[in-house]
Amino acid sequence: MKTAAAALLFVQLALATAVPKLETKISYDGYKAFRIKTDHNTAAIESELSRLSVVPLNLDTDKHIDIAVAPQDVAAFEALKFTTDVMHEDLGADITKEAVFAPYEVTAQAIPSLTWFNSYHAYADHVKFFSDLSAAFPQNSEIFNVGTSSQGRNIFGIHLWGSGGKGSKPAVYFHGSVHAREWITGKVVEYLTYQLLTQYGNNTEIKTALDKYDFYIIPFVNPDGFVYTQTNNRLWRKNRQTRSGASCVGTDMNRNWPYKWEVAGGASTNPCDETYKGAAGGDTPEIKALMAFTETLTNGKGIKLFIDWHSYGHYILIPYGYNCAAKAPNHARQLSLAQGLSTRIAQSYGTRFTTGQACAALYATTGDSTDYLTDVAKAEFAWTIELRPGSSASNGFVLPAAQILPSSIEQWEGLKYLLANV
């Protein structure tokens, strides 16, 4: 077990440093980020913004538009007199603060230290975190690989199990870091993994959950994109796939699953757009690999619960995304559980999560993971959770490191409720 983990770590560290940096690092120094209240008048505001140099930060623009304004256009933007809140006085300065990574430490028992959750970290350290965590609990965990990314990085995961041995129970299945800039998702998934493993031996509630389910956790579905956010562009979203005939790079992997992919309105056909869905459903190497792995879970003991972790907005979204009128057969049960989860999350810090059917509660999406997991992979529950910050808060994707632990703790409390009730 330790040998396999060490071999994986070696490959990952090599790839993290070997991929050449072909582009200049994008600076957001001096960019001022705003949240604009739209009052459902989005088109008129977007028309005004089209004259300025701005970077869009959110897709759900009906109630508000989040943007970063280039330094030379800040005065012109403020002259428009929109109703706004400031998200970042200087986005570049906040990115610089966020990138002050604390050293990676382990305890005397060779377990990663909880200080890990005091800051963000470089990708190579994330790989080492999982390698060390699994090596410390070889009787209950192992590292696995589902395939390789566009740039050749391993898409790795960690498998956790309890009594009965590995692969003997229905699956609880997590994805993190699908969208590269959503750094908080990787940290929350790491915290959940850490707590499940370290508490298994001394917490009856956790032992019951781990004895009842096999956990398959893939913390970096989009490793290339995540590395790119740390080397070139902090706000990058997509994978790093290049396509013949297209000058723009990347596909939105949460629009590339081959279920309802062809439905219009929930993704873009323009390779330069943030929600570009690809030339065909499942044509990214990452999604191909994930489809094959997901099929093994379906054909094994089945999938009880799937959660795709994203940020931001404070949402717990149940199927479906492709059609606002479509409902899963167990819609009422899913909604009830989601509402219970929201209540439990709020008990830690008062954080309120909106629950609802994805298309109606947020916006339409096609070719997304939860629709695929529901109807193709036959997961009993398949959700998207949009983490901090919420719709009334600042920060967006560049969430201060001080919010890592609160974000993780409230989700851990919620997960314990969920595992006891699904």
CSV table of N, CA and C in Angstrom, one decimal, residues 279-379:
chain,number,residue,atom,x,y,z
A,279,ALA,N,-16.9,19.3,-28.3
A,279,ALA,CA,-17.4,19.0,-29.6
A,279,ALA,C,-18.4,17.9,-29.6
A,280,ALA,N,-18.3,17.0,-28.5
A,280,ALA,CA,-19.2,15.9,-28.4
A,280,ALA,C,-19.3,15.6,-26.9
A,281,GLY,N,-20.4,15.0,-26.5
A,281,GLY,CA,-20.5,14.6,-25.1
A,281,GLY,C,-19.4,13.6,-24.7
A,282,GLY,N,-18.7,13.8,-23.6
A,282,GLY,CA,-17.7,12.9,-23.1
A,282,GLY,C,-16.4,12.9,-23.9
A,283,ASP,N,-16.1,14.0,-24.6
A,283,ASP,CA,-14.9,14.0,-25.5
A,283,ASP,C,-13.7,14.6,-24.8
A,284,THR,N,-13.8,14.9,-23.5
A,284,THR,CA,-12.6,15.2,-22.7
A,284,THR,C,-12.0,14.0,-22.1
A,285,PRO,N,-10.6,13.9,-22.0
A,285,PRO,CA,-10.0,12.7,-21.4
A,285,PRO,C,-10.4,12.5,-20.0
A,286,GLU,N,-10.6,13.6,-19.3
A,286,GLU,CA,-11.0,13.5,-17.9
A,286,GLU,C,-12.4,12.9,-17.7
A,287,ILE,N,-13.4,13.3,-18.5
A,287,ILE,CA,-14.7,12.8,-18.4
A,287,ILE,C,-14.8,11.4,-18.9
A,288,LYS,N,-14.0,11.0,-19.9
A,288,LYS,CA,-14.0,9.7,-20.4
A,288,LYS,C,-13.5,8.7,-19.2
A,289,ALA,N,-12.5,9.2,-18.6
A,289,ALA,CA,-11.9,8.4,-17.5
A,289,ALA,C,-12.9,8.2,-16.3
A,290,LEU,N,-13.6,9.3,-16.0
A,290,LEU,CA,-14.5,9.3,-14.9
A,290,LEU,C,-15.8,8.5,-15.2
A,291,MET,N,-16.2,8.5,-16.5
A,291,MET,CA,-17.3,7.7,-16.9
A,291,MET,C,-17.0,6.2,-16.7
A,292,ALA,N,-15.8,5.8,-17.1
A,292,ALA,CA,-15.4,4.4,-17.0
A,292,ALA,C,-15.4,4.0,-15.5
A,293,PHE,N,-14.8,4.9,-14.7
A,293,PHE,CA,-14.7,4.6,-13.2
A,293,PHE,C,-16.1,4.5,-12.6
A,294,THR,N,-16.9,5.5,-13.0
A,294,THR,CA,-18.3,5.5,-12.4
A,294,THR,C,-19.1,4.3,-12.8
A,295,GLU,N,-18.8,3.8,-14.0
A,295,GLU,CA,-19.5,2.5,-14.4
A,295,GLU,C,-19.1,1.4,-13.5
A,296,THR,N,-17.9,1.3,-13.1
A,296,THR,CA,-17.5,0.2,-12.2
A,296,THR,C,-18.2,0.3,-10.8
A,297,LEU,N,-18.5,1.5,-10.4
A,297,LEU,CA,-19.2,1.6,-9.1
A,297,LEU,C,-20.7,1.2,-9.3
A,298,THR,N,-21.3,1.6,-10.4
A,298,THR,CA,-22.7,1.2,-10.7
A,298,THR,C,-22.8,-0.3,-10.8
A,299,ASN,N,-21.8,-0.9,-11.5
A,299,ASN,CA,-21.9,-2.3,-11.7
A,299,ASN,C,-21.4,-3.1,-10.5
A,300,GLY,N,-20.9,-2.4,-9.5
A,300,GLY,CA,-20.5,-3.1,-8.3
A,300,GLY,C,-21.6,-3.1,-7.3
A,301,LYS,N,-21.5,-2.4,-6.2
A,301,LYS,CA,-22.5,-2.3,-5.2
A,301,LYS,C,-23.5,-1.2,-5.4
A,302,GLY,N,-23.3,-0.4,-6.5
A,302,GLY,CA,-24.2,0.7,-6.7
A,302,GLY,C,-23.7,2.0,-6.0
A,303,ILE,N,-24.3,3.1,-6.4
A,303,ILE,CA,-23.9,4.4,-5.8
A,303,ILE,C,-25.1,4.9,-5.0
A,304,LYS,N,-24.9,5.1,-3.7
A,304,LYS,CA,-25.9,5.6,-2.8
A,304,LYS,C,-26.0,7.1,-2.9
A,305,LEU,N,-24.8,7.7,-2.8
A,305,LEU,CA,-24.8,9.2,-2.8
A,305,LEU,C,-23.6,9.7,-3.6
A,306,PHE,N,-23.9,10.7,-4.4
A,306,PHE,CA,-22.8,11.4,-5.2
A,306,PHE,C,-22.9,12.9,-4.8
A,307,ILE,N,-21.8,13.5,-4.5
A,307,ILE,CA,-21.8,15.0,-4.4
A,307,ILE,C,-20.6,15.6,-5.2
A,308,ASP,N,-21.0,16.5,-6.0
A,308,ASP,CA,-20.0,17.3,-6.8
A,308,ASP,C,-19.9,18.6,-6.1
A,309,TRP,N,-18.7,18.9,-5.5
A,309,TRP,CA,-18.5,20.1,-4.7
A,309,TRP,C,-18.0,21.2,-5.6
A,310,HIS,N,-18.7,22.4,-5.4
A,310,HIS,CA,-18.3,23.6,-6.2
A,310,HIS,C,-18.3,24.8,-5.3
A,311,SER,N,-18.0,25.9,-5.9
A,311,SER,CA,-18.2,27.2,-5.2
A,311,SER,C,-18.4,28.2,-6.3
A,312,TYR,N,-19.2,29.3,-6.1
A,312,TYR,CA,-19.7,29.6,-4.8
A,312,TYR,C,-21.2,30.0,-4.8
A,313,GLY,N,-21.8,30.3,-3.6
A,313,GLY,CA,-23.2,30.7,-3.6
A,313,GLY,C,-24.1,30.2,-2.5
A,314,HIS,N,-23.6,29.1,-1.8
A,314,HIS,CA,-24.5,28.5,-0.7
A,314,HIS,C,-25.7,27.9,-1.3
A,315,TYR,N,-25.5,26.8,-2.1
A,315,TYR,CA,-26.6,26.1,-2.7
A,315,TYR,C,-26.4,24.6,-2.4
A,316,ILE,N,-27.5,23.9,-2.2
A,316,ILE,CA,-27.6,22.4,-2.2
A,316,ILE,C,-28.6,22.1,-3.3
A,317,LEU,N,-28.1,21.6,-4.5
A,317,LEU,CA,-28.9,21.4,-5.7
A,317,LEU,C,-29.1,20.0,-6.0
A,318,ILE,N,-30.4,19.6,-6.2
A,318,ILE,CA,-30.8,18.3,-6.5
A,318,ILE,C,-31.1,18.2,-8.0
A,319,PRO,N,-31.3,17.0,-8.6
A,319,PRO,CA,-31.6,16.9,-10.0
A,319,PRO,C,-32.9,17.6,-10.3
A,320,TYR,N,-33.1,18.1,-11.6
A,320,TYR,CA,-32.1,18.1,-12.7
A,320,TYR,C,-31.7,19.5,-13.1
A,321,GLY,N,-30.6,19.5,-13.9
A,321,GLY,CA,-30.1,20.8,-14.4
A,321,GLY,C,-30.6,21.1,-15.8
A,322,TYR,N,-30.9,20.1,-16.6
A,322,TYR,CA,-31.2,20.2,-18.0
A,322,TYR,C,-32.6,20.7,-18.3
A,323,ASN,N,-33.5,20.6,-17.3
A,323,ASN,CA,-34.9,20.9,-17.5
A,323,ASN,C,-35.5,21.3,-16.2
A,324,CYS,N,-36.1,22.5,-16.1
A,324,CYS,CA,-36.6,23.0,-14.9
A,324,CYS,C,-37.9,22.3,-14.5
A,325,ALA,N,-38.5,21.6,-15.4
A,325,ALA,CA,-39.8,20.9,-15.1
A,325,ALA,C,-39.5,19.4,-14.7
A,326,ALA,N,-38.3,18.9,-15.0
A,326,ALA,CA,-38.0,17.5,-14.8
A,326,ALA,C,-37.7,17.3,-13.3
A,327,LYS,N,-38.2,16.2,-12.8
A,327,LYS,CA,-37.9,15.9,-11.4
A,327,LYS,C,-37.5,14.4,-11.3
A,328,ALA,N,-36.6,14.1,-10.4
A,328,ALA,CA,-36.2,12.7,-10.2
A,328,ALA,C,-37.3,12.0,-9.5
A,329,PRO,N,-37.4,10.6,-9.7
A,329,PRO,CA,-38.5,9.9,-9.1
A,329,PRO,C,-38.6,10.0,-7.6
A,330,ASN,N,-37.5,10.2,-7.0
A,330,ASN,CA,-37.5,10.4,-5.5
A,330,ASN,C,-37.2,11.9,-5.1
A,331,HIS,N,-37.8,12.7,-6.0
A,331,HIS,CA,-37.6,14.2,-5.8
A,331,HIS,C,-37.9,14.7,-4.4
A,332,ALA,N,-39.1,14.2,-3.9
A,332,ALA,CA,-39.5,14.7,-2.5
A,332,ALA,C,-38.6,14.3,-1.5
A,333,ARG,N,-38.1,13.0,-1.6
A,333,ARG,CA,-37.1,12.5,-0.6
A,333,ARG,C,-35.8,13.3,-0.6
A,334,GLN,N,-35.4,13.6,-1.9
A,334,GLN,CA,-34.1,14.3,-2.0
A,334,GLN,C,-34.2,15.7,-1.5
A,335,LEU,N,-35.4,16.4,-1.7
A,335,LEU,CA,-35.6,17.7,-1.3
A,335,LEU,C,-35.6,17.8,0.2
A,336,SER,N,-36.3,16.8,0.8
A,336,SER,CA,-36.4,16.7,2.3
A,336,SER,C,-35.0,16.6,2.9
A,337,LEU,N,-34.2,15.7,2.4
A,337,LEU,CA,-32.9,15.5,2.9
A,337,LEU,C,-32.0,16.7,2.7
A,338,ALA,N,-32.1,17.4,1.6
A,338,ALA,CA,-31.4,18.6,1.3
A,338,ALA,C,-31.7,19.7,2.3
A,339,GLN,N,-33.0,19.8,2.6
A,339,GLN,CA,-33.4,20.8,3.6
A,339,GLN,C,-32.9,20.5,5.0
A,340,GLY,N,-32.9,19.2,5.3
A,340,GLY,CA,-32.3,18.8,6.6
A,340,GLY,C,-30.8,19.0,6.7
A,341,LEU,N,-30.1,18.8,5.5
A,341,LEU,CA,-28.7,19.1,5.5
A,341,LEU,C,-28.5,20.6,5.7
A,342,SER,N,-29.3,21.4,5.0
A,342,SER,CA,-29.1,22.9,5.2
A,342,SER,C,-29.3,23.3,6.6
A,343,THR,N,-30.3,22.7,7.3
A,343,THR,CA,-30.5,23.1,8.7
A,343,THR,C,-29.3,22.7,9.5
A,344,ARG,N,-28.7,21.5,9.3
A,344,ARG,CA,-27.6,21.0,10.1
A,344,ARG,C,-26.3,21.9,9.8
A,345,ILE,N,-26.1,22.3,8.6
A,345,ILE,CA,-25.0,23.1,8.2
A,345,ILE,C,-25.1,24.4,9.0
A,346,ALA,N,-26.2,25.0,9.1
A,346,ALA,CA,-26.4,26.3,9.7
A,346,ALA,C,-26.2,26.3,11.2
A,347,GLN,N,-26.2,25.1,11.8
A,347,GLN,CA,-26.0,25.0,13.3
A,347,GLN,C,-24.5,25.4,13.7
A,348,SER,N,-23.6,25.3,12.8
A,348,SER,CA,-22.2,25.6,13.1
A,348,SER,C,-21.9,27.1,13.2
A,349,TYR,N,-22.2,27.8,12.1
A,349,TYR,CA,-21.9,29.2,12.0
A,349,TYR,C,-23.1,30.1,11.6
A,350,GLY,N,-24.2,29.5,11.4
A,350,GLY,CA,-25.4,30.3,10.9
A,350,GLY,C,-25.4,30.4,9.4
A,351,THR,N,-24.5,29.7,8.7
A,351,THR,CA,-24.5,29.8,7.2
A,351,THR,C,-25.7,29.2,6.6
A,352,ARG,N,-26.4,29.9,5.8
A,352,ARG,CA,-27.7,29.4,5.2
A,352,ARG,C,-27.5,29.0,3.8
A,353,PHE,N,-27.9,27.8,3.5
A,353,PHE,CA,-27.8,27.2,2.1
A,353,PHE,C,-29.2,27.1,1.5
A,354,THR,N,-29.3,27.6,0.3
A,354,THR,CA,-30.6,27.5,-0.5
A,354,THR,C,-30.6,26.1,-1.0
A,355,THR,N,-31.8,25.5,-0.9
A,355,THR,CA,-32.0,24.1,-1.5
A,355,THR,C,-33.0,24.2,-2.6
A,356,GLY,N,-32.9,23.2,-3.6
A,356,GLY,CA,-33.8,23.2,-4.6
A,356,GLY,C,-33.3,22.4,-5.8
A,357,GLN,N,-34.2,22.2,-6.8
A,357,GLN,CA,-33.9,21.6,-8.0
A,357,GLN,C,-32.9,22.5,-8.8
A,358,ALA,N,-31.9,22.0,-9.3
A,358,ALA,CA,-30.7,22.7,-9.9
A,358,ALA,C,-31.2,23.8,-10.9
A,359,CYS,N,-31.9,23.4,-11.9
A,359,CYS,CA,-32.3,24.3,-13.0
A,359,CYS,C,-33.1,25.5,-12.4
A,360,ALA,N,-34.1,25.2,-11.5
A,360,ALA,CA,-35.0,26.2,-11.0
A,360,ALA,C,-34.3,27.1,-10.0
A,361,ALA,N,-33.5,26.5,-9.1
A,361,ALA,CA,-32.9,27.2,-8.0
A,361,ALA,C,-31.7,28.0,-8.4
A,362,LEU,N,-31.0,27.6,-9.5
A,362,LEU,CA,-29.8,28.4,-9.9
A,362,LEU,C,-29.9,28.7,-11.4
A,363,TYR,N,-29.6,27.8,-12.3
A,363,TYR,CA,-29.7,28.1,-13.7
A,363,TYR,C,-29.6,26.7,-14.4
A,364,ALA,N,-30.0,26.8,-15.7
A,364,ALA,CA,-30.0,25.5,-16.5
A,364,ALA,C,-28.6,25.1,-16.8
A,365,THR,N,-28.3,23.8,-16.7
A,365,THR,CA,-27.0,23.2,-17.1
A,365,THR,C,-27.3,21.9,-17.9
A,366,THR,N,-26.5,21.7,-18.9
A,366,THR,CA,-26.7,20.5,-19.7
A,366,THR,C,-25.3,19.8,-19.7
A,367,GLY,N,-25.4,18.4,-19.7
A,367,GLY,CA,-24.1,17.7,-19.7
A,367,GLY,C,-23.4,17.8,-18.4
A,368,ASP,N,-24.2,17.9,-17.3
A,368,ASP,CA,-23.5,18.0,-16.0
A,368,ASP,C,-23.5,16.7,-15.2
A,369,SER,N,-22.7,16.6,-14.2
A,369,SER,CA,-22.4,15.4,-13.5
A,369,SER,C,-23.6,14.8,-12.8
A,370,THR,N,-24.4,15.7,-12.1
A,370,THR,CA,-25.4,15.1,-11.3
A,370,THR,C,-26.6,14.5,-12.2
A,371,ASP,N,-26.9,15.1,-13.3
A,371,ASP,CA,-27.9,14.5,-14.2
A,371,ASP,C,-27.4,13.2,-14.7
A,372,TYR,N,-26.1,13.1,-15.1
A,372,TYR,CA,-25.5,11.8,-15.6
A,372,TYR,C,-25.6,10.8,-14.4
A,373,LEU,N,-25.1,11.2,-13.3
A,373,LEU,CA,-25.1,10.2,-12.2
A,373,LEU,C,-26.5,9.7,-11.8
A,374,THR,N,-27.5,10.6,-11.9
A,374,THR,CA,-28.8,10.2,-11.6
A,374,THR,C,-29.4,9.2,-12.6
A,375,ASP,N,-29.4,9.5,-13.9
A,375,ASP,CA,-30.1,8.8,-14.9
A,375,ASP,C,-29.3,7.7,-15.6
A,376,VAL,N,-28.0,7.9,-15.6
A,376,VAL,CA,-27.1,6.9,-16.3
A,376,VAL,C,-26.5,6.0,-15.3
A,377,ALA,N,-25.9,6.6,-14.3
A,377,ALA,CA,-25.2,5.8,-13.2
A,377,ALA,C,-26.1,5.3,-12.1
A,378,LYS,N,-27.3,5.8,-12.1
A,378,LYS,CA,-28.4,5.3,-11.2
A,378,LYS,C,-28.0,5.5,-9.7
A,379,ALA,N,-27.4,6.6,-9.4
A,379,ALA,CA,-27.1,7.0,-8.0
A,379,ALA,C,-28.5,7.3,-7.4
